[in-house]
């Protein structure tokens, strides 16, 4: 708050404090020096996290690793795809996703994304026959039509990996996002719902995929025995797969575990904030927030909206600047220099395809962080700043 009692726009990059309960466990780990997940014979914090996370999601297996990108990479390796296999991804995602595919010696194939940030099902269906796997990024927590995707992929016998990095707590037709495809991958990087600085986890019901992923994550010798819920399918893979050493360490698990009981509250608050802000922005006639799909219950910690009507690039940039002057940081995905979510910046792919629908969307789609801890008065200030900036940019 300013001295005159006025509410200022919040810093949306500030994190929520880590629950107090983490301290005792971190102290214990620091005094014992027991930081490696495989030192203890059982009940290491990482193994407990896996058990708790699998139960939370309703999955048979969970494997905690160093990042969601590592989880995506291991998912592809666990599927044992041939070198160069084509993997479909929505063209609206974070650069780390096509990077994980390149890392796994596969070829990312970009699929068009519509104005509502979801994958274009026509383009998806057209590109599916040449694909060996599908990696669906629920980008910014926007869920693509998982019923249609699973129907098409199942009919073609093509496995689906869910990149649920930003979708922890999202529900689709009563099912947890991340448990619909063969594998689901989540992130604990600081800008996600659960913050460990870095970290990731994958969930699956498939014992072979789980076994392969566990070994390749770095469960050397007989360390797979320290993973909860695993049977002897592991013996078969021992020493027959490379060890990529993408393990999580105990300190990360100690930071994550006390946040698991906070998820439900963060999801409820995030959804309340998002929907409140969406109604204000939609009322402006200048900014429009695409609706959730009917089966989708979202868990947002950011808001995306489109500049509605005909805006020039100059007006869109003026909007970005005017919002900044009013204290709200907003990015037009396609207009911020070098944005890692704009597919034409993924030069590591060599040639990037021409995807006019996705490009048009990215040139007018805006991104604002909206952490769950924000209050309604803070949201009012932010919405007024955004709407004021839009009016001035259009004037
Ligand atoms: C954050 C994010 C990732 C990468 O997660 P890391 O844990 O940082 O590797 C991948 N996909 C999406 C959609 C993300 O939001």
Short mmCIF file of C-alpha atoms and ligand atoms in Angstrom, two decimals:
data_model
loop_
_atom_site.label_atom_id
_atom_site.label_comp_id
_atom_site.label_asym_id
_atom_site.label_seq_id
_atom_site.Cartn_x
_atom_site.Cartn_y
_atom_site.Cartn_z
CA UNK A 1 0.00 0.00 0.00
CA UNK A 2 1.18 3.53 -0.74
CA UNK A 3 1.42 6.12 2.12
CA UNK A 4 -1.89 7.69 1.08
CA UNK A 5 -3.66 4.33 1.47
CA UNK A 6 -3.86 3.66 -2.25
CA UNK A 7 -3.39 0.00 -3.25
CA UNK A 8 -0.43 -0.46 -5.58
CA UNK A 9 -0.18 -3.10 -8.30
CA UNK A 10 1.43 -6.18 -6.68
CA UNK A 11 4.75 -7.68 -7.71
CA UNK A 12 3.46 -10.81 -9.41
CA UNK A 13 6.89 -12.45 -9.38
CA UNK A 14 7.07 -12.63 -5.58
CA UNK A 15 6.62 -16.19 -4.36
CA UNK A 16 4.48 -17.42 -1.47
CA UNK A 17 6.60 -18.42 1.54
CA UNK A 18 7.47 -22.12 1.78
CA UNK A 19 5.41 -23.68 4.61
CA UNK A 20 7.14 -23.53 7.99
CA UNK A 21 7.06 -27.34 8.27
CA UNK A 22 9.84 -27.55 5.66
CA UNK A 23 12.36 -26.04 8.10
CA UNK A 24 12.59 -28.91 10.57
CA UNK A 25 13.06 -31.46 7.80
CA UNK A 26 15.68 -29.33 6.03
CA UNK A 27 17.53 -28.90 9.34
CA UNK A 28 17.44 -32.64 9.88
CA UNK A 29 18.83 -33.26 6.39
CA UNK A 30 21.53 -30.61 6.87
CA UNK A 31 22.70 -32.10 10.14
CA UNK A 32 22.77 -35.66 8.85
CA UNK A 33 24.11 -34.70 5.42
CA UNK A 34 21.67 -37.23 3.97
CA UNK A 35 20.88 -35.43 0.72
CA UNK A 36 21.04 -38.25 -1.83
CA UNK A 37 17.77 -40.06 -2.45
CA UNK A 38 19.35 -43.52 -2.43
CA UNK A 39 21.48 -43.25 0.73
CA UNK A 40 18.71 -44.28 3.12
CA UNK A 41 17.41 -47.84 2.82
CA UNK A 42 13.85 -46.54 2.87
CA UNK A 43 11.61 -43.53 3.49
CA UNK A 44 13.94 -41.02 1.85
CA UNK A 45 12.09 -37.69 1.38
CA UNK A 46 12.13 -38.17 -2.42
CA UNK A 47 10.58 -41.65 -2.15
CA UNK A 48 7.93 -40.34 0.26
CA UNK A 49 7.15 -37.50 -2.15
CA UNK A 50 6.67 -40.04 -4.96
CA UNK A 51 4.30 -42.08 -2.84
CA UNK A 52 2.29 -39.01 -1.80
CA UNK A 53 2.17 -37.49 -5.27
CA UNK A 54 1.02 -40.74 -6.89
CA UNK A 55 -1.74 -41.01 -4.27
CA UNK A 56 -2.74 -37.36 -4.80
CA UNK A 57 -3.10 -37.83 -8.55
CA UNK A 58 -4.50 -41.36 -8.35
CA UNK A 59 -1.64 -42.87 -10.37
CA UNK A 60 0.16 -46.15 -9.77
CA UNK A 61 3.67 -44.75 -10.10
CA UNK A 62 5.44 -41.42 -9.70
CA UNK A 63 9.10 -40.63 -10.41
CA UNK A 64 10.57 -37.39 -9.08
CA UNK A 65 13.34 -35.87 -11.22
CA UNK A 66 15.34 -32.68 -11.70
CA UNK A 67 12.79 -30.81 -13.88
CA UNK A 68 9.67 -31.25 -15.94
CA UNK A 69 11.90 -31.13 -19.03
CA UNK A 70 13.80 -34.13 -17.65
CA UNK A 71 10.47 -35.88 -17.08
CA UNK A 72 9.40 -35.19 -20.69
CA UNK A 73 12.74 -36.48 -21.98
CA UNK A 74 12.54 -39.64 -19.85
CA UNK A 75 8.95 -40.25 -20.98
CA UNK A 76 10.08 -40.31 -24.60
CA UNK A 77 13.06 -42.55 -23.81
CA UNK A 78 10.79 -44.86 -21.78
CA UNK A 79 8.51 -45.23 -24.82
CA UNK A 80 11.55 -46.57 -26.70
CA UNK A 81 10.83 -44.57 -29.84
CA UNK A 82 13.11 -45.08 -32.83
CA UNK A 83 15.69 -42.38 -33.56
CA UNK A 84 14.11 -39.54 -35.51
CA UNK A 85 10.54 -40.51 -34.52
CA UNK A 86 8.07 -37.71 -35.10
CA UNK A 87 6.46 -36.32 -31.95
CA UNK A 88 3.48 -33.98 -32.28
CA UNK A 89 3.39 -30.92 -30.01
CA UNK A 90 1.18 -27.84 -29.99
CA UNK A 91 3.10 -24.93 -31.55
CA UNK A 92 2.17 -22.83 -28.50
CA UNK A 93 4.44 -24.14 -25.76
CA UNK A 94 7.69 -23.37 -23.99
CA UNK A 95 10.97 -23.90 -25.88
CA UNK A 96 12.00 -26.57 -23.35
CA UNK A 97 9.34 -28.91 -24.80
CA UNK A 98 10.65 -29.23 -28.38
CA UNK A 99 14.11 -29.22 -26.75
CA UNK A 100 13.25 -32.34 -24.70
CA UNK A 101 12.19 -34.02 -27.95
CA UNK A 102 15.45 -33.08 -29.69
CA UNK A 103 17.34 -34.30 -26.61
CA UNK A 104 15.59 -37.68 -26.98
CA UNK A 105 16.77 -37.91 -30.62
CA UNK A 106 13.23 -37.43 -31.92
CA UNK A 107 11.77 -34.82 -34.23
CA UNK A 108 9.20 -32.32 -32.97
CA UNK A 109 6.29 -31.71 -35.35
CA UNK A 110 4.45 -28.50 -34.55
CA UNK A 111 0.66 -28.44 -34.70
CA UNK A 112 -1.42 -25.28 -35.12
CA UNK A 113 -3.03 -23.71 -32.05
CA UNK A 114 -6.21 -21.63 -32.16
CA UNK A 115 -7.20 -18.29 -30.66
CA UNK A 116 -8.32 -20.10 -27.50
CA UNK A 117 -4.73 -21.40 -26.95
CA UNK A 118 -5.77 -25.02 -27.54
CA UNK A 119 -4.46 -27.35 -30.22
CA UNK A 120 -6.21 -27.21 -33.59
CA UNK A 121 -7.79 -30.65 -33.89
CA UNK A 122 -8.02 -30.57 -37.66
CA UNK A 123 -4.29 -29.97 -38.04
CA UNK A 124 -3.67 -32.53 -35.27
CA UNK A 125 -5.70 -35.20 -37.08
CA UNK A 126 -3.93 -34.41 -40.35
CA UNK A 127 -0.43 -34.76 -38.85
CA UNK A 128 -1.17 -37.75 -36.59
CA UNK A 129 -0.73 -40.58 -39.12
CA UNK A 130 3.01 -39.82 -39.53
CA UNK A 131 3.65 -39.48 -35.80
CA UNK A 132 5.07 -42.00 -33.31
CA UNK A 133 4.01 -40.10 -30.19
CA UNK A 134 2.05 -37.06 -29.07
CA UNK A 135 3.21 -34.61 -26.40
CA UNK A 136 0.35 -32.35 -25.40
CA UNK A 137 1.45 -29.20 -23.60
CA UNK A 138 -1.45 -27.81 -21.65
CA UNK A 139 0.22 -24.45 -22.12
CA UNK A 140 -0.41 -22.00 -19.28
CA UNK A 141 -2.85 -24.59 -17.95
CA UNK A 142 -5.18 -24.39 -20.97
CA UNK A 143 -6.37 -27.92 -21.60
CA UNK A 144 -6.79 -29.05 -25.19
CA UNK A 145 -9.74 -31.34 -25.91
CA UNK A 146 -8.38 -34.49 -24.26
CA UNK A 147 -11.44 -36.56 -25.23
CA UNK A 148 -10.84 -35.98 -28.93
CA UNK A 149 -7.06 -36.25 -28.64
CA UNK A 150 -7.25 -39.61 -26.83
CA UNK A 151 -9.88 -40.88 -29.24
CA UNK A 152 -7.76 -40.05 -32.29
CA UNK A 153 -4.46 -41.20 -30.74
CA UNK A 154 -5.95 -44.44 -29.36
CA UNK A 155 -7.49 -45.24 -32.73
CA UNK A 156 -4.06 -44.76 -34.34
CA UNK A 157 -2.27 -46.65 -31.53
CA UNK A 158 -0.08 -43.64 -30.76
CA UNK A 159 0.94 -42.93 -27.14
CA UNK A 160 0.15 -39.56 -25.56
CA UNK A 161 2.41 -37.81 -23.06
CA UNK A 162 0.84 -34.93 -21.16
CA UNK A 163 3.04 -31.93 -20.47
CA UNK A 164 1.10 -30.87 -17.37
CA UNK A 165 3.94 -28.64 -16.12
CA UNK A 166 1.48 -25.84 -15.50
CA UNK A 167 -1.67 -27.90 -14.89
CA UNK A 168 -1.31 -29.34 -11.41
CA UNK A 169 -4.84 -29.33 -9.98
CA UNK A 170 -6.62 -29.06 -13.32
CA UNK A 171 -9.44 -31.54 -13.81
CA UNK A 172 -10.85 -32.72 -17.15
CA UNK A 173 -14.22 -34.52 -17.08
CA UNK A 174 -13.58 -35.52 -13.47
CA UNK A 175 -10.04 -36.83 -14.16
CA UNK A 176 -6.80 -35.23 -13.05
CA UNK A 177 -4.83 -33.70 -15.88
CA UNK A 178 -1.60 -35.67 -16.25
CA UNK A 179 -3.38 -39.01 -15.69
CA UNK A 180 -5.24 -39.18 -19.01
CA UNK A 181 -2.32 -39.89 -21.34
CA UNK A 182 0.20 -42.72 -20.88
CA UNK A 183 2.52 -40.43 -18.93
CA UNK A 184 1.97 -37.05 -17.26
CA UNK A 185 4.79 -34.64 -16.41
CA UNK A 186 4.71 -31.81 -13.86
CA UNK A 187 7.11 -29.02 -12.89
CA UNK A 188 8.15 -27.68 -9.49
CA UNK A 189 10.03 -24.71 -10.98
CA UNK A 190 9.33 -21.49 -9.04
CA UNK A 191 6.68 -20.11 -11.40
CA UNK A 192 4.46 -23.19 -11.08
CA UNK A 193 1.84 -24.02 -8.45
CA UNK A 194 4.32 -25.90 -6.23
CA UNK A 195 7.68 -24.15 -5.88
CA UNK A 196 10.96 -25.96 -5.25
CA UNK A 197 13.08 -23.63 -7.35
CA UNK A 198 13.58 -26.55 -9.74
CA UNK A 199 12.18 -30.06 -9.98
CA UNK A 200 9.76 -32.26 -11.84
CA UNK A 201 7.79 -35.46 -11.54
CA UNK A 202 6.20 -37.93 -13.92
CA UNK A 203 3.21 -40.16 -13.26
CA UNK A 204 2.09 -43.27 -15.11
CA UNK A 205 0.05 -46.43 -14.56
CA UNK A 206 2.25 -48.45 -16.92
CA UNK A 207 4.78 -50.63 -15.03
CA UNK A 208 7.12 -51.02 -18.03
CA UNK A 209 7.28 -47.28 -18.68
CA UNK A 210 7.76 -46.64 -14.97
CA UNK A 211 10.52 -49.23 -14.72
CA UNK A 212 12.39 -47.89 -17.73
CA UNK A 213 12.05 -44.27 -16.61
CA UNK A 214 13.25 -45.09 -13.08
CA UNK A 215 16.37 -46.88 -14.34
CA UNK A 216 17.19 -44.15 -16.85
CA UNK A 217 16.67 -41.41 -14.26
CA UNK A 218 19.71 -42.88 -12.51
CA UNK A 219 18.59 -45.83 -10.36
CA UNK A 220 21.87 -47.69 -10.82
CA UNK A 221 22.61 -51.16 -9.46
CA UNK A 222 19.65 -52.18 -7.32
CA UNK A 223 18.47 -48.74 -6.28
CA UNK A 224 15.17 -49.31 -8.08
CA UNK A 225 14.26 -51.40 -5.02
CA UNK A 226 13.98 -48.12 -3.09
CA UNK A 227 11.12 -46.92 -5.29
CA UNK A 228 7.68 -47.35 -3.80
CA UNK A 229 5.37 -49.84 -5.48
CA UNK A 230 7.80 -51.42 -7.92
CA UNK A 231 7.99 -55.08 -8.79
CA UNK A 232 10.44 -57.29 -10.56
CA UNK A 233 9.95 -55.89 -14.04
CA UNK A 234 13.05 -53.92 -13.10
CA UNK A 235 15.43 -56.86 -13.03
CA UNK A 236 14.93 -57.11 -16.73
CA UNK A 237 16.09 -53.53 -17.39
CA UNK A 238 19.01 -53.44 -14.96
CA UNK A 239 22.18 -52.43 -16.87
CA UNK A 240 20.36 -52.59 -20.18
CA UNK A 241 19.45 -48.92 -20.28
CA UNK A 242 21.64 -45.81 -20.03
CA UNK A 243 21.70 -43.86 -16.77
CA UNK A 244 20.94 -40.22 -17.52
CA UNK A 245 21.16 -39.17 -13.85
CA UNK A 246 18.24 -36.76 -13.66
CA UNK A 247 17.42 -37.56 -10.04
CA UNK A 248 15.82 -35.28 -7.49
CA UNK A 249 17.69 -34.70 -4.23
CA UNK A 250 16.18 -34.87 -0.75
CA UNK A 251 16.29 -31.10 -0.06
CA UNK A 252 13.92 -30.48 -3.00
CA UNK A 253 11.50 -33.09 -1.72
CA UNK A 254 11.65 -31.49 1.74
CA UNK A 255 10.56 -28.19 0.16
CA UNK A 256 7.83 -29.79 -1.94
CA UNK A 257 6.14 -32.19 0.49
CA UNK A 258 4.69 -29.56 2.87
CA UNK A 259 3.26 -27.73 -0.15
CA UNK A 260 1.14 -30.70 -1.25
CA UNK A 261 -1.59 -29.98 1.33
CA UNK A 262 -1.64 -26.36 0.05
CA UNK A 263 -2.51 -27.35 -3.51
CA UNK A 264 -6.29 -27.43 -3.07
CA UNK A 265 -6.35 -23.93 -1.55
CA UNK A 266 -3.98 -22.53 -4.21
CA UNK A 267 -6.14 -24.04 -6.95
CA UNK A 268 -9.36 -22.59 -5.47
CA UNK A 269 -7.79 -19.14 -4.95
CA UNK A 270 -6.14 -19.15 -8.36
CA UNK A 271 -9.41 -20.05 -10.05
CA UNK A 272 -11.30 -17.38 -8.10
CA UNK A 273 -8.68 -14.75 -9.03
CA UNK A 274 -8.62 -15.79 -12.65
CA UNK A 275 -12.37 -15.82 -13.10
CA UNK A 276 -12.81 -12.50 -11.29
CA UNK A 277 -10.15 -10.86 -13.45
CA UNK A 278 -11.57 -12.46 -16.60
CA UNK A 279 -15.02 -10.97 -15.94
CA UNK A 280 -13.49 -7.49 -15.50
CA UNK A 281 -11.36 -7.75 -18.65
CA UNK A 282 -14.18 -9.22 -20.74
CA UNK A 283 -16.39 -6.31 -19.66
CA UNK A 284 -13.96 -3.84 -21.25
CA UNK A 285 -14.84 -4.77 -24.81
CA UNK A 286 -11.12 -4.45 -25.65
CA UNK A 287 -9.62 -7.50 -23.97
CA UNK A 288 -11.08 -10.99 -24.14
CA UNK A 289 -10.34 -14.09 -22.09
CA UNK A 290 -11.19 -17.37 -23.88
CA UNK A 291 -13.60 -19.54 -21.87
CA UNK A 292 -12.61 -22.91 -20.40
CA UNK A 293 -13.78 -25.93 -22.42
CA UNK A 294 -16.91 -27.51 -20.86
CA UNK A 295 -15.19 -30.56 -19.22
CA UNK A 296 -12.34 -28.39 -17.89
CA UNK A 297 -11.91 -27.15 -14.31
CA UNK A 298 -8.83 -24.98 -14.38
CA UNK A 299 -6.11 -24.28 -11.83
CA UNK A 300 -4.71 -20.99 -13.15
CA UNK A 301 -1.81 -19.01 -11.72
CA UNK A 302 -1.71 -16.61 -14.65
CA UNK A 303 -4.18 -15.11 -17.07
CA UNK A 304 -4.06 -14.95 -20.86
CA UNK A 305 -6.28 -12.73 -22.95
CA UNK A 306 -6.52 -11.53 -26.53
CA UNK A 307 -6.56 -7.98 -27.82
CA UNK A 308 -9.99 -8.11 -29.42
CA UNK A 309 -10.80 -6.50 -32.73
CA UNK A 310 -8.21 -5.12 -35.13
CA UNK A 311 -5.10 -3.95 -33.35
CA UNK A 312 -1.92 -2.95 -35.12
CA UNK A 313 1.45 -4.18 -33.82
CA UNK A 314 2.20 -0.59 -32.77
CA UNK A 315 -1.00 -0.43 -30.70
CA UNK A 316 -0.26 -3.79 -29.11
CA UNK A 317 3.25 -2.59 -28.16
CA UNK A 318 1.79 0.70 -26.86
CA UNK A 319 -0.55 -1.39 -24.68
CA UNK A 320 2.38 -3.35 -23.26
CA UNK A 321 4.22 -0.10 -22.43
CA UNK A 322 1.16 1.67 -20.99
CA UNK A 323 0.42 -1.31 -18.72
CA UNK A 324 4.04 -1.30 -17.52
CA UNK A 325 3.75 2.43 -16.71
CA UNK A 326 0.68 1.58 -14.65
CA UNK A 327 2.69 -1.05 -12.77
CA UNK A 328 1.45 -4.23 -14.47
CA UNK A 329 3.87 -6.39 -16.39
CA UNK A 330 2.20 -7.85 -19.48
CA UNK A 331 3.78 -9.64 -22.42
CA UNK A 332 2.27 -10.01 -25.85
CA UNK A 333 3.79 -13.44 -26.58
CA UNK A 334 4.73 -12.73 -30.17
CA UNK A 335 5.85 -9.14 -29.68
CA UNK A 336 8.33 -9.48 -26.84
CA UNK A 337 11.81 -9.90 -28.28
CA UNK A 338 13.08 -13.49 -28.30
CA UNK A 339 10.09 -14.86 -26.33
CA UNK A 340 10.75 -18.58 -25.68
CA UNK A 341 7.04 -19.33 -26.25
CA UNK A 342 7.03 -18.01 -29.83
CA UNK A 343 7.82 -20.93 -32.12
CA UNK A 344 9.68 -18.83 -34.71
CA UNK A 345 12.34 -18.19 -32.04
CA UNK A 346 13.16 -21.92 -31.76
CA UNK A 347 16.15 -21.62 -34.07
CA UNK A 348 17.67 -24.83 -32.66
CA UNK A 349 15.08 -26.70 -34.77
CA UNK A 350 16.76 -25.49 -37.93
CA UNK A 351 13.84 -24.50 -40.07
CA UNK A 352 10.67 -23.54 -38.18
CA UNK A 353 7.42 -24.22 -40.01
CA UNK A 354 4.94 -21.62 -41.17
CA UNK A 355 1.93 -21.79 -38.86
CA UNK A 356 -0.25 -18.78 -39.64
CA UNK A 357 -3.01 -19.49 -37.12
CA UNK A 358 -0.65 -19.89 -34.19
CA UNK A 359 1.38 -16.89 -35.32
CA UNK A 360 -1.72 -14.68 -35.52
CA UNK A 361 -2.77 -15.81 -32.05
CA UNK A 362 0.68 -15.16 -30.55
CA UNK A 363 0.78 -11.64 -32.02
CA UNK A 364 -2.31 -10.63 -30.01
CA UNK A 365 -2.30 -12.97 -27.01
CA UNK A 366 -1.20 -11.41 -23.71
CA UNK A 367 0.26 -13.01 -20.62
CA UNK A 368 -0.03 -11.73 -17.04
CA UNK A 369 1.05 -13.63 -13.95
CA UNK A 370 -1.69 -14.03 -11.35
CA UNK A 371 -0.34 -15.87 -8.31
CA UNK A 372 -2.93 -17.39 -5.97
CA UNK A 373 -1.95 -15.09 -3.09
CA UNK A 374 -3.35 -11.94 -4.79
CA UNK A 375 -6.34 -10.24 -3.17
CA UNK A 376 -9.49 -8.91 -4.83
CA UNK A 377 -8.47 -5.24 -4.27
CA UNK A 378 -5.11 -6.01 -5.92
CA UNK A 379 -6.92 -7.64 -8.83
CA UNK A 380 -9.12 -4.54 -9.20
CA UNK A 381 -6.00 -2.37 -9.40
CA UNK A 382 -4.45 -4.69 -12.00
CA UNK A 383 -7.61 -4.89 -14.11
CA UNK A 384 -8.02 -1.10 -14.06
CA UNK A 385 -4.41 -0.70 -15.14
CA UNK A 386 -4.83 -3.17 -18.01
CA UNK A 387 -8.12 -1.70 -19.20
CA UNK A 388 -6.76 1.85 -18.88
CA UNK A 389 -3.68 0.83 -20.86
CA UNK A 390 -5.85 -0.77 -23.56
CA UNK A 391 -7.99 2.38 -23.87
CA UNK A 392 -4.93 4.63 -24.13
CA UNK A 393 -3.29 2.35 -26.71
CA UNK A 394 -6.46 2.46 -28.84
CA UNK A 395 -6.99 6.23 -28.43
C1 LIG B 1 7.54 -24.66 -17.09
C2 LIG B 1 7.10 -25.49 -18.21
C3 LIG B 1 7.93 -26.51 -18.72
C4 LIG B 1 9.33 -26.74 -18.22
O1 LIG B 1 9.38 -27.10 -16.86
P1 LIG B 1 10.82 -27.21 -16.15
O2 LIG B 1 10.51 -27.85 -14.84
O3 LIG B 1 11.31 -25.80 -15.98
O4 LIG B 1 11.69 -28.01 -17.01
C5 LIG B 1 7.45 -27.29 -19.75
N1 LIG B 1 6.22 -27.09 -20.26
C6 LIG B 1 5.40 -26.13 -19.81
C7 LIG B 1 4.03 -25.97 -20.40
C8 LIG B 1 5.81 -25.29 -18.78
O5 LIG B 1 4.99 -24.34 -18.32
#
